[in-house]
Structure formats: structure tokens, C-alpha cells
Amino acid sequence: MCIQDRVNWDEFTELRIIGIDEIAMTKGHGNFVAVITIQQSDGYVALLGVLANRQKETVRQFFEPIPKRLWQTMEKLYTDMWEGYVNSVTEFASDHPEVSVDVVVDRFHVAENYRECVDRLRKQECRRLKKELSEAKYTEIQGVMWPIRKNREDLTPEEQEKLNLLFAYSPELKLAYNFREELTSLFEISLTKEEARQTINRMAR
């Protein structure tokens, strides 16, 4: 595969949906390159560029050469929570009033973030319970890591029973798990940003 060092913008008539993500070139060393793609109205996904790093300045420099004829076709940018991506695009749009693009944090990274919170609490509570429970009782709740990472509808009856026992010892973990499941369910519903905010506020009461 040959990756050119510049984009032939003549090949594109729209930049409706843009995606930015990264790949670690060296495992465990944070040596990231940024990957930029577009999805056009016919569903075709094209690779626009692989940038040397994910710094804001690098990403911003990539956007600057986009021809003006394509500015008004830019609708959405999907990215993770890395502020360098978000800031580079919002600053680009701010400097060019013709550009109006919604920055959307993709579902995977949002879910990964709040699911990790539940997993951290699970580790914390299991450490506490190992100290407080008898060995026999603690053995009954061992092996909960995979069940608690599952969505509720994917649990077997045995896994649900084990979680129920764990939650009896840790109401706080039960609350976190239930809240996680409710947040996940929001992704399956067509809601505006304001409707989603109101729903989350009601859930938190």
C-alpha cells in the first residue's frame, strides 16, 4: 500500500463525515500517529491521511489546505476524547466562518470511559470484601470480573446470581452497575443533546 504525503482534494466532492483516531506505532510507548478518514453519502470510507503524531498543531496543519469549495460540505467530526483533535477542528471552524462542523465524541470512547469507572470500583470493592468476608463467603463471589463487564441482557442465570450476591455486599457497586446499564441504553434511543442531558439528570436523582 502506498500512502502519499498530500491529499488530492480534486478527488472529493464532500467531506460530510470526518473521523479522527490514532494508532500506537510502538506498544506501550505512546508513539501515536493520527488517522483521518471520511465517510461519504454513499457510505464509502476513504483514508485521507496518516499524520506523524496526534498533536493539535499537526492536525490543524492537515485541515488548512482543504479547498474552500469543501468547507460547507463538512458536517460532523467523530473523534475520541483527545483534546488535541477537538481543539484543532473547533479552532479551524472558528477561523473560517464558512465552516460549520459538529464535533462528536464517538460512542466507543464514551462507553469505554464510564465502563472503566465501574471496573475500578469493582476492584476496589473486591479488595475490601476480601478483607471483611470469611474465606468461604468471599469464594462465592470470586470470578465476577467477566460477568460484571457484560451487559445485563447477556448474563447467564448463574452469572446474574453471582452478581446479585456481590451487590448484596456492595450496594454502591450495584448502583454504579445499574447506572452504567442505563447510560448504555441511551445510545439505543434517538435523543437530542438536551433530551439526553435531561434523562441523565433524572437518572442521577
PDB file of C-alpha atoms in Angstrom:
ATOM      1  CA  MET A   1       0.000   0.000   0.000  1.00  0.00           C
ATOM      2  CA  CYS A   2       1.301   3.470  -0.889  1.00  0.00           C
ATOM      3  CA  ILE A   3       0.362   6.452   1.287  1.00  0.00           C
ATOM      4  CA  GLN A   4       1.053   9.783  -0.386  1.00  0.00           C
ATOM      5  CA  ASP A   5       2.304  12.799   1.540  1.00  0.00           C
ATOM      6  CA  ARG A   6      -0.582  15.046   0.463  1.00  0.00           C
ATOM      7  CA  VAL A   7      -4.282  14.760  -0.321  1.00  0.00           C
ATOM      8  CA  ASN A   8      -5.554  15.152  -3.870  1.00  0.00           C
ATOM      9  CA  TRP A   9      -8.623  17.192  -2.923  1.00  0.00           C
ATOM     10  CA  ASP A  10      -9.842  17.116  -6.538  1.00  0.00           C
ATOM     11  CA  GLU A  11     -10.935  13.538  -5.893  1.00  0.00           C
ATOM     12  CA  PHE A  12     -13.537  14.639  -3.338  1.00  0.00           C
ATOM     13  CA  THR A  13     -16.839  16.460  -3.671  1.00  0.00           C
ATOM     14  CA  GLU A  14     -17.764  16.377   0.020  1.00  0.00           C
ATOM     15  CA  LEU A  15     -16.289  15.914   3.485  1.00  0.00           C
ATOM     16  CA  ARG A  16     -19.593  15.215   5.180  1.00  0.00           C
ATOM     17  CA  ILE A  17     -18.407  12.889   7.973  1.00  0.00           C
ATOM     18  CA  ILE A  18     -14.789  13.042   9.127  1.00  0.00           C
ATOM     19  CA  GLY A  19     -13.219  10.617  11.574  1.00  0.00           C
ATOM     20  CA  ILE A  20     -10.009  11.009  13.576  1.00  0.00           C
ATOM     21  CA  ASP A  21      -8.432   8.236  15.595  1.00  0.00           C
ATOM     22  CA  GLU A  22      -4.937   7.089  16.437  1.00  0.00           C
ATOM     23  CA  ILE A  23      -2.750   4.019  16.235  1.00  0.00           C
ATOM     24  CA  ALA A  24       0.150   3.319  18.602  1.00  0.00           C
ATOM     25  CA  MET A  25       3.179   2.528  16.474  1.00  0.00           C
ATOM     26  CA  THR A  26       5.143   1.195  19.443  1.00  0.00           C
ATOM     27  CA  LYS A  27       3.264  -0.870  22.015  1.00  0.00           C
ATOM     28  CA  GLY A  28       3.334   0.653  25.466  1.00  0.00           C
ATOM     29  CA  HIS A  29       5.305   3.750  24.492  1.00  0.00           C
ATOM     30  CA  GLY A  30       2.526   6.131  23.425  1.00  0.00           C
ATOM     31  CA  ASN A  31       4.054   6.630  19.970  1.00  0.00           C
ATOM     32  CA  PHE A  32       0.804   7.605  18.250  1.00  0.00           C
ATOM     33  CA  VAL A  33       0.015   8.537  14.665  1.00  0.00           C
ATOM     34  CA  ALA A  34      -3.318  10.151  13.794  1.00  0.00           C
ATOM     35  CA  VAL A  35      -5.515   8.505  11.165  1.00  0.00           C
ATOM     36  CA  ILE A  36      -8.033  10.695   9.325  1.00  0.00           C
ATOM     37  CA  THR A  37     -10.865   9.223   7.272  1.00  0.00           C
ATOM     38  CA  ILE A  38     -14.110  10.382   5.682  1.00  0.00           C
ATOM     39  CA  GLN A  39     -17.430   8.660   5.116  1.00  0.00           C
ATOM     40  CA  GLN A  40     -19.339   9.990   2.141  1.00  0.00           C
ATOM     41  CA  SER A  41     -23.078   9.958   1.493  1.00  0.00           C
ATOM     42  CA  ASP A  42     -22.853   6.674  -0.444  1.00  0.00           C
ATOM     43  CA  GLY A  43     -21.253   5.007   2.589  1.00  0.00           C
ATOM     44  CA  TYR A  44     -17.787   4.867   1.068  1.00  0.00           C
ATOM     45  CA  VAL A  45     -14.990   5.339   3.618  1.00  0.00           C
ATOM     46  CA  ALA A  46     -11.760   6.860   2.348  1.00  0.00           C
ATOM     47  CA  LEU A  47      -8.419   7.259   4.072  1.00  0.00           C
ATOM     48  CA  LEU A  48      -7.373  10.907   3.902  1.00  0.00           C
ATOM     49  CA  GLY A  49      -4.130  10.827   5.827  1.00  0.00           C
ATOM     50  CA  VAL A  50      -1.873   9.265   8.424  1.00  0.00           C
ATOM     51  CA  LEU A  51      -0.224  12.063  10.407  1.00  0.00           C
ATOM     52  CA  ALA A  52       3.149  11.817  12.124  1.00  0.00           C
ATOM     53  CA  ASN A  53       1.638  12.464  15.561  1.00  0.00           C
ATOM     54  CA  ARG A  54      -1.629  13.473  17.205  1.00  0.00           C
ATOM     55  CA  GLN A  55      -0.622  16.953  18.350  1.00  0.00           C
ATOM     56  CA  LYS A  56      -3.112  19.755  17.811  1.00  0.00           C
ATOM     57  CA  GLU A  57      -0.750  21.730  15.570  1.00  0.00           C
ATOM     58  CA  THR A  58      -0.165  18.720  13.301  1.00  0.00           C
ATOM     59  CA  VAL A  59      -3.871  18.055  12.889  1.00  0.00           C
ATOM     60  CA  ARG A  60      -4.615  21.737  12.332  1.00  0.00           C
ATOM     61  CA  GLN A  61      -1.994  21.902   9.577  1.00  0.00           C
ATOM     62  CA  PHE A  62      -3.738  18.999   7.864  1.00  0.00           C
ATOM     63  CA  PHE A  63      -7.051  20.858   7.724  1.00  0.00           C
ATOM     64  CA  GLU A  64      -5.716  24.183   6.466  1.00  0.00           C
ATOM     65  CA  PRO A  65      -5.186  23.130   2.805  1.00  0.00           C
ATOM     66  CA  ILE A  66      -8.801  21.911   2.432  1.00  0.00           C
ATOM     67  CA  PRO A  67     -10.264  23.882  -0.520  1.00  0.00           C
ATOM     68  CA  LYS A  68     -12.979  26.397   0.253  1.00  0.00           C
ATOM     69  CA  ARG A  69     -15.416  24.551  -2.018  1.00  0.00           C
ATOM     70  CA  LEU A  70     -15.394  21.699   0.514  1.00  0.00           C
ATOM     71  CA  TRP A  71     -15.805  23.779   3.660  1.00  0.00           C
ATOM     72  CA  GLN A  72     -19.593  23.932   3.541  1.00  0.00           C
ATOM     73  CA  THR A  73     -19.818  20.167   2.983  1.00  0.00           C
ATOM     74  CA  MET A  74     -18.220  19.469   6.388  1.00  0.00           C
ATOM     75  CA  GLU A  75     -20.969  18.367   8.779  1.00  0.00           C
ATOM     76  CA  LYS A  76     -19.620  16.150  11.556  1.00  0.00           C
ATOM     77  CA  LEU A  77     -16.279  15.172  13.027  1.00  0.00           C
ATOM     78  CA  TYR A  78     -16.173  11.929  15.004  1.00  0.00           C
ATOM     79  CA  THR A  79     -13.252  11.525  17.379  1.00  0.00           C
ATOM     80  CA  ASP A  80     -12.213  10.209  20.763  1.00  0.00           C
ATOM     81  CA  MET A  81     -11.791  12.414  23.838  1.00  0.00           C
ATOM     82  CA  TRP A  82      -8.310  13.613  22.924  1.00  0.00           C
ATOM     83  CA  GLU A  83      -8.494  17.401  23.258  1.00  0.00           C
ATOM     84  CA  GLY A  84      -5.888  17.937  20.530  1.00  0.00           C
ATOM     85  CA  TYR A  85      -8.326  16.631  17.908  1.00  0.00           C
ATOM     86  CA  VAL A  86     -11.294  18.565  19.273  1.00  0.00           C
ATOM     87  CA  ASN A  87      -9.404  21.855  19.624  1.00  0.00           C
ATOM     88  CA  SER A  88      -7.776  21.646  16.205  1.00  0.00           C
ATOM     89  CA  VAL A  89     -11.136  21.358  14.463  1.00  0.00           C
ATOM     90  CA  THR A  90     -13.011  23.886  16.600  1.00  0.00           C
ATOM     91  CA  GLU A  91     -10.224  26.434  16.047  1.00  0.00           C
ATOM     92  CA  PHE A  92     -10.236  25.728  12.308  1.00  0.00           C
ATOM     93  CA  ALA A  93     -14.003  26.308  12.184  1.00  0.00           C
ATOM     94  CA  SER A  94     -13.676  29.448  14.320  1.00  0.00           C
ATOM     95  CA  ASP A  95     -11.117  30.936  11.911  1.00  0.00           C
ATOM     96  CA  HIS A  96     -13.279  30.130   8.883  1.00  0.00           C
ATOM     97  CA  PRO A  97     -16.918  31.241   9.377  1.00  0.00           C
ATOM     98  CA  GLU A  98     -17.971  29.241   6.322  1.00  0.00           C
ATOM     99  CA  VAL A  99     -17.196  26.055   8.231  1.00  0.00           C
ATOM    100  CA  SER A 100     -19.924  24.657  10.483  1.00  0.00           C
ATOM    101  CA  VAL A 101     -19.000  21.221  11.818  1.00  0.00           C
ATOM    102  CA  ASP A 102     -20.345  19.371  14.865  1.00  0.00           C
ATOM    103  CA  VAL A 103     -17.669  17.633  16.918  1.00  0.00           C
ATOM    104  CA  VAL A 104     -18.958  14.304  18.231  1.00  0.00           C
ATOM    105  CA  VAL A 105     -17.115  12.028  20.655  1.00  0.00           C
ATOM    106  CA  ASP A 106     -17.733   8.551  19.288  1.00  0.00           C
ATOM    107  CA  ARG A 107     -19.793   6.027  21.206  1.00  0.00           C
ATOM    108  CA  PHE A 108     -16.959   3.565  21.772  1.00  0.00           C
ATOM    109  CA  HIS A 109     -14.765   6.017  23.672  1.00  0.00           C
ATOM    110  CA  VAL A 110     -17.626   7.423  25.762  1.00  0.00           C
ATOM    111  CA  ALA A 111     -18.718   3.920  26.780  1.00  0.00           C
ATOM    112  CA  GLU A 112     -15.133   2.836  27.426  1.00  0.00           C
ATOM    113  CA  ASN A 113     -14.712   5.739  29.821  1.00  0.00           C
ATOM    114  CA  TYR A 114     -17.752   5.151  32.029  1.00  0.00           C
ATOM    115  CA  ARG A 115     -17.427   1.359  31.916  1.00  0.00           C
ATOM    116  CA  GLU A 116     -13.858   1.674  33.194  1.00  0.00           C
ATOM    117  CA  CYS A 117     -15.193   3.583  36.216  1.00  0.00           C
ATOM    118  CA  VAL A 118     -17.354   0.599  37.162  1.00  0.00           C
ATOM    119  CA  ASP A 119     -14.434  -1.768  36.709  1.00  0.00           C
ATOM    120  CA  ARG A 120     -12.232   0.311  39.007  1.00  0.00           C
ATOM    121  CA  LEU A 121     -14.946   0.305  41.642  1.00  0.00           C
ATOM    122  CA  ARG A 122     -15.283  -3.465  41.253  1.00  0.00           C
ATOM    123  CA  LYS A 123     -11.570  -3.920  42.002  1.00  0.00           C
ATOM    124  CA  GLN A 124     -11.792  -1.595  44.994  1.00  0.00           C
ATOM    125  CA  GLU A 125     -14.810  -3.348  46.462  1.00  0.00           C
ATOM    126  CA  CYS A 126     -13.396  -6.830  45.918  1.00  0.00           C
ATOM    127  CA  ARG A 127     -10.252  -5.838  47.796  1.00  0.00           C
ATOM    128  CA  ARG A 128     -12.416  -4.558  50.654  1.00  0.00           C
ATOM    129  CA  LEU A 129     -14.612  -7.649  50.735  1.00  0.00           C
ATOM    130  CA  LYS A 130     -11.623  -9.984  50.680  1.00  0.00           C
ATOM    131  CA  LYS A 131     -10.549  -8.428  53.979  1.00  0.00           C
ATOM    132  CA  GLU A 132     -14.011  -8.296  55.554  1.00  0.00           C
ATOM    133  CA  LEU A 133     -15.609 -11.591  54.487  1.00  0.00           C
ATOM    134  CA  SER A 134     -14.737 -15.078  55.548  1.00  0.00           C
ATOM    135  CA  GLU A 135     -12.791 -17.128  53.032  1.00  0.00           C
ATOM    136  CA  ALA A 136     -15.852 -19.248  52.289  1.00  0.00           C
ATOM    137  CA  LYS A 137     -18.112 -16.263  51.613  1.00  0.00           C
ATOM    138  CA  TYR A 138     -15.500 -14.492  49.507  1.00  0.00           C
ATOM    139  CA  THR A 139     -15.063 -17.622  47.393  1.00  0.00           C
ATOM    140  CA  GLU A 140     -18.745 -17.364  46.440  1.00  0.00           C
ATOM    141  CA  ILE A 141     -18.190 -14.008  44.701  1.00  0.00           C
ATOM    142  CA  GLN A 142     -14.861 -14.767  43.085  1.00  0.00           C
ATOM    143  CA  GLY A 143     -14.784 -14.677  39.300  1.00  0.00           C
ATOM    144  CA  VAL A 144     -17.109 -11.687  38.917  1.00  0.00           C
ATOM    145  CA  MET A 145     -14.813  -9.742  36.588  1.00  0.00           C
ATOM    146  CA  TRP A 146     -16.273 -11.036  33.326  1.00  0.00           C
ATOM    147  CA  PRO A 147     -19.930 -11.115  34.418  1.00  0.00           C
ATOM    148  CA  ILE A 148     -19.814  -7.510  35.627  1.00  0.00           C
ATOM    149  CA  ARG A 149     -18.294  -6.398  32.328  1.00  0.00           C
ATOM    150  CA  LYS A 150     -21.219  -7.887  30.411  1.00  0.00           C
ATOM    151  CA  ASN A 151     -24.402  -6.055  29.557  1.00  0.00           C
ATOM    152  CA  ARG A 152     -27.297  -7.244  31.689  1.00  0.00           C
ATOM    153  CA  GLU A 153     -29.145  -8.920  28.819  1.00  0.00           C
ATOM    154  CA  ASP A 154     -26.086 -11.057  28.032  1.00  0.00           C
ATOM    155  CA  LEU A 155     -25.762 -12.585  31.501  1.00  0.00           C
ATOM    156  CA  THR A 156     -26.467 -16.252  32.148  1.00  0.00           C
ATOM    157  CA  PRO A 157     -28.670 -17.108  35.149  1.00  0.00           C
ATOM    158  CA  GLU A 158     -25.579 -18.294  37.033  1.00  0.00           C
ATOM    159  CA  GLU A 159     -23.723 -15.046  36.319  1.00  0.00           C
ATOM    160  CA  GLN A 160     -26.718 -12.955  37.387  1.00  0.00           C
ATOM    161  CA  GLU A 161     -26.946 -14.913  40.636  1.00  0.00           C
ATOM    162  CA  LYS A 162     -23.250 -14.286  41.354  1.00  0.00           C
ATOM    163  CA  LEU A 163     -23.673 -10.570  40.684  1.00  0.00           C
ATOM    164  CA  ASN A 164     -26.722 -10.409  42.925  1.00  0.00           C
ATOM    165  CA  LEU A 165     -24.658 -11.891  45.742  1.00  0.00           C
ATOM    166  CA  LEU A 166     -21.861  -9.390  45.130  1.00  0.00           C
ATOM    167  CA  PHE A 167     -24.297  -6.475  45.022  1.00  0.00           C
ATOM    168  CA  ALA A 168     -25.790  -7.582  48.350  1.00  0.00           C
ATOM    169  CA  TYR A 169     -22.363  -6.945  49.873  1.00  0.00           C
ATOM    170  CA  SER A 170     -21.775  -3.766  47.865  1.00  0.00           C
ATOM    171  CA  PRO A 171     -24.851  -1.559  47.208  1.00  0.00           C
ATOM    172  CA  GLU A 172     -22.531   1.141  45.843  1.00  0.00           C
ATOM    173  CA  LEU A 173     -21.272  -1.204  43.128  1.00  0.00           C
ATOM    174  CA  LYS A 174     -24.850  -2.223  42.312  1.00  0.00           C
ATOM    175  CA  LEU A 175     -25.775   1.440  41.861  1.00  0.00           C
ATOM    176  CA  ALA A 176     -22.780   2.035  39.593  1.00  0.00           C
ATOM    177  CA  TYR A 177     -23.594  -1.049  37.505  1.00  0.00           C
ATOM    178  CA  ASN A 178     -27.243  -0.064  37.102  1.00  0.00           C
ATOM    179  CA  PHE A 179     -26.285   3.477  36.150  1.00  0.00           C
ATOM    180  CA  ARG A 180     -23.844   2.099  33.573  1.00  0.00           C
ATOM    181  CA  GLU A 181     -26.577  -0.042  32.040  1.00  0.00           C
ATOM    182  CA  GLU A 182     -28.966   2.918  31.898  1.00  0.00           C
ATOM    183  CA  LEU A 183     -26.330   5.069  30.203  1.00  0.00           C
ATOM    184  CA  THR A 184     -25.727   2.336  27.643  1.00  0.00           C
ATOM    185  CA  SER A 185     -29.445   2.130  26.902  1.00  0.00           C
ATOM    186  CA  LEU A 186     -29.449   5.824  25.948  1.00  0.00           C
ATOM    187  CA  PHE A 187     -27.304   5.017  22.918  1.00  0.00           C
ATOM    188  CA  GLU A 188     -30.132   2.874  21.563  1.00  0.00           C
ATOM    189  CA  ILE A 189     -32.624   5.747  21.684  1.00  0.00           C
ATOM    190  CA  SER A 190     -32.897   8.660  19.276  1.00  0.00           C
ATOM    191  CA  LEU A 191     -32.477  11.696  21.546  1.00  0.00           C
ATOM    192  CA  THR A 192     -31.375  15.280  21.102  1.00  0.00           C
ATOM    193  CA  LYS A 193     -28.467  16.503  23.198  1.00  0.00           C
ATOM    194  CA  GLU A 194     -30.827  18.332  25.545  1.00  0.00           C
ATOM    195  CA  GLU A 195     -33.171  15.340  25.880  1.00  0.00           C
ATOM    196  CA  ALA A 196     -30.198  13.125  26.743  1.00  0.00           C
ATOM    197  CA  ARG A 197     -28.978  15.631  29.336  1.00  0.00           C
ATOM    198  CA  GLN A 198     -32.414  15.768  30.981  1.00  0.00           C
ATOM    199  CA  THR A 199     -32.639  11.972  31.006  1.00  0.00           C
ATOM    200  CA  ILE A 200     -29.217  11.615  32.643  1.00  0.00           C
ATOM    201  CA  ASN A 201     -30.146  14.229  35.264  1.00  0.00           C
ATOM    202  CA  ARG A 202     -33.305  12.269  36.116  1.00  0.00           C
ATOM    203  CA  MET A 203     -31.303   9.054  36.391  1.00  0.00           C
ATOM    204  CA  ALA A 204     -28.840  10.684  38.792  1.00  0.00           C
ATOM    205  CA  ARG A 205     -31.514  11.817  41.261  1.00  0.00           C
TER     206      ARG A 205
END
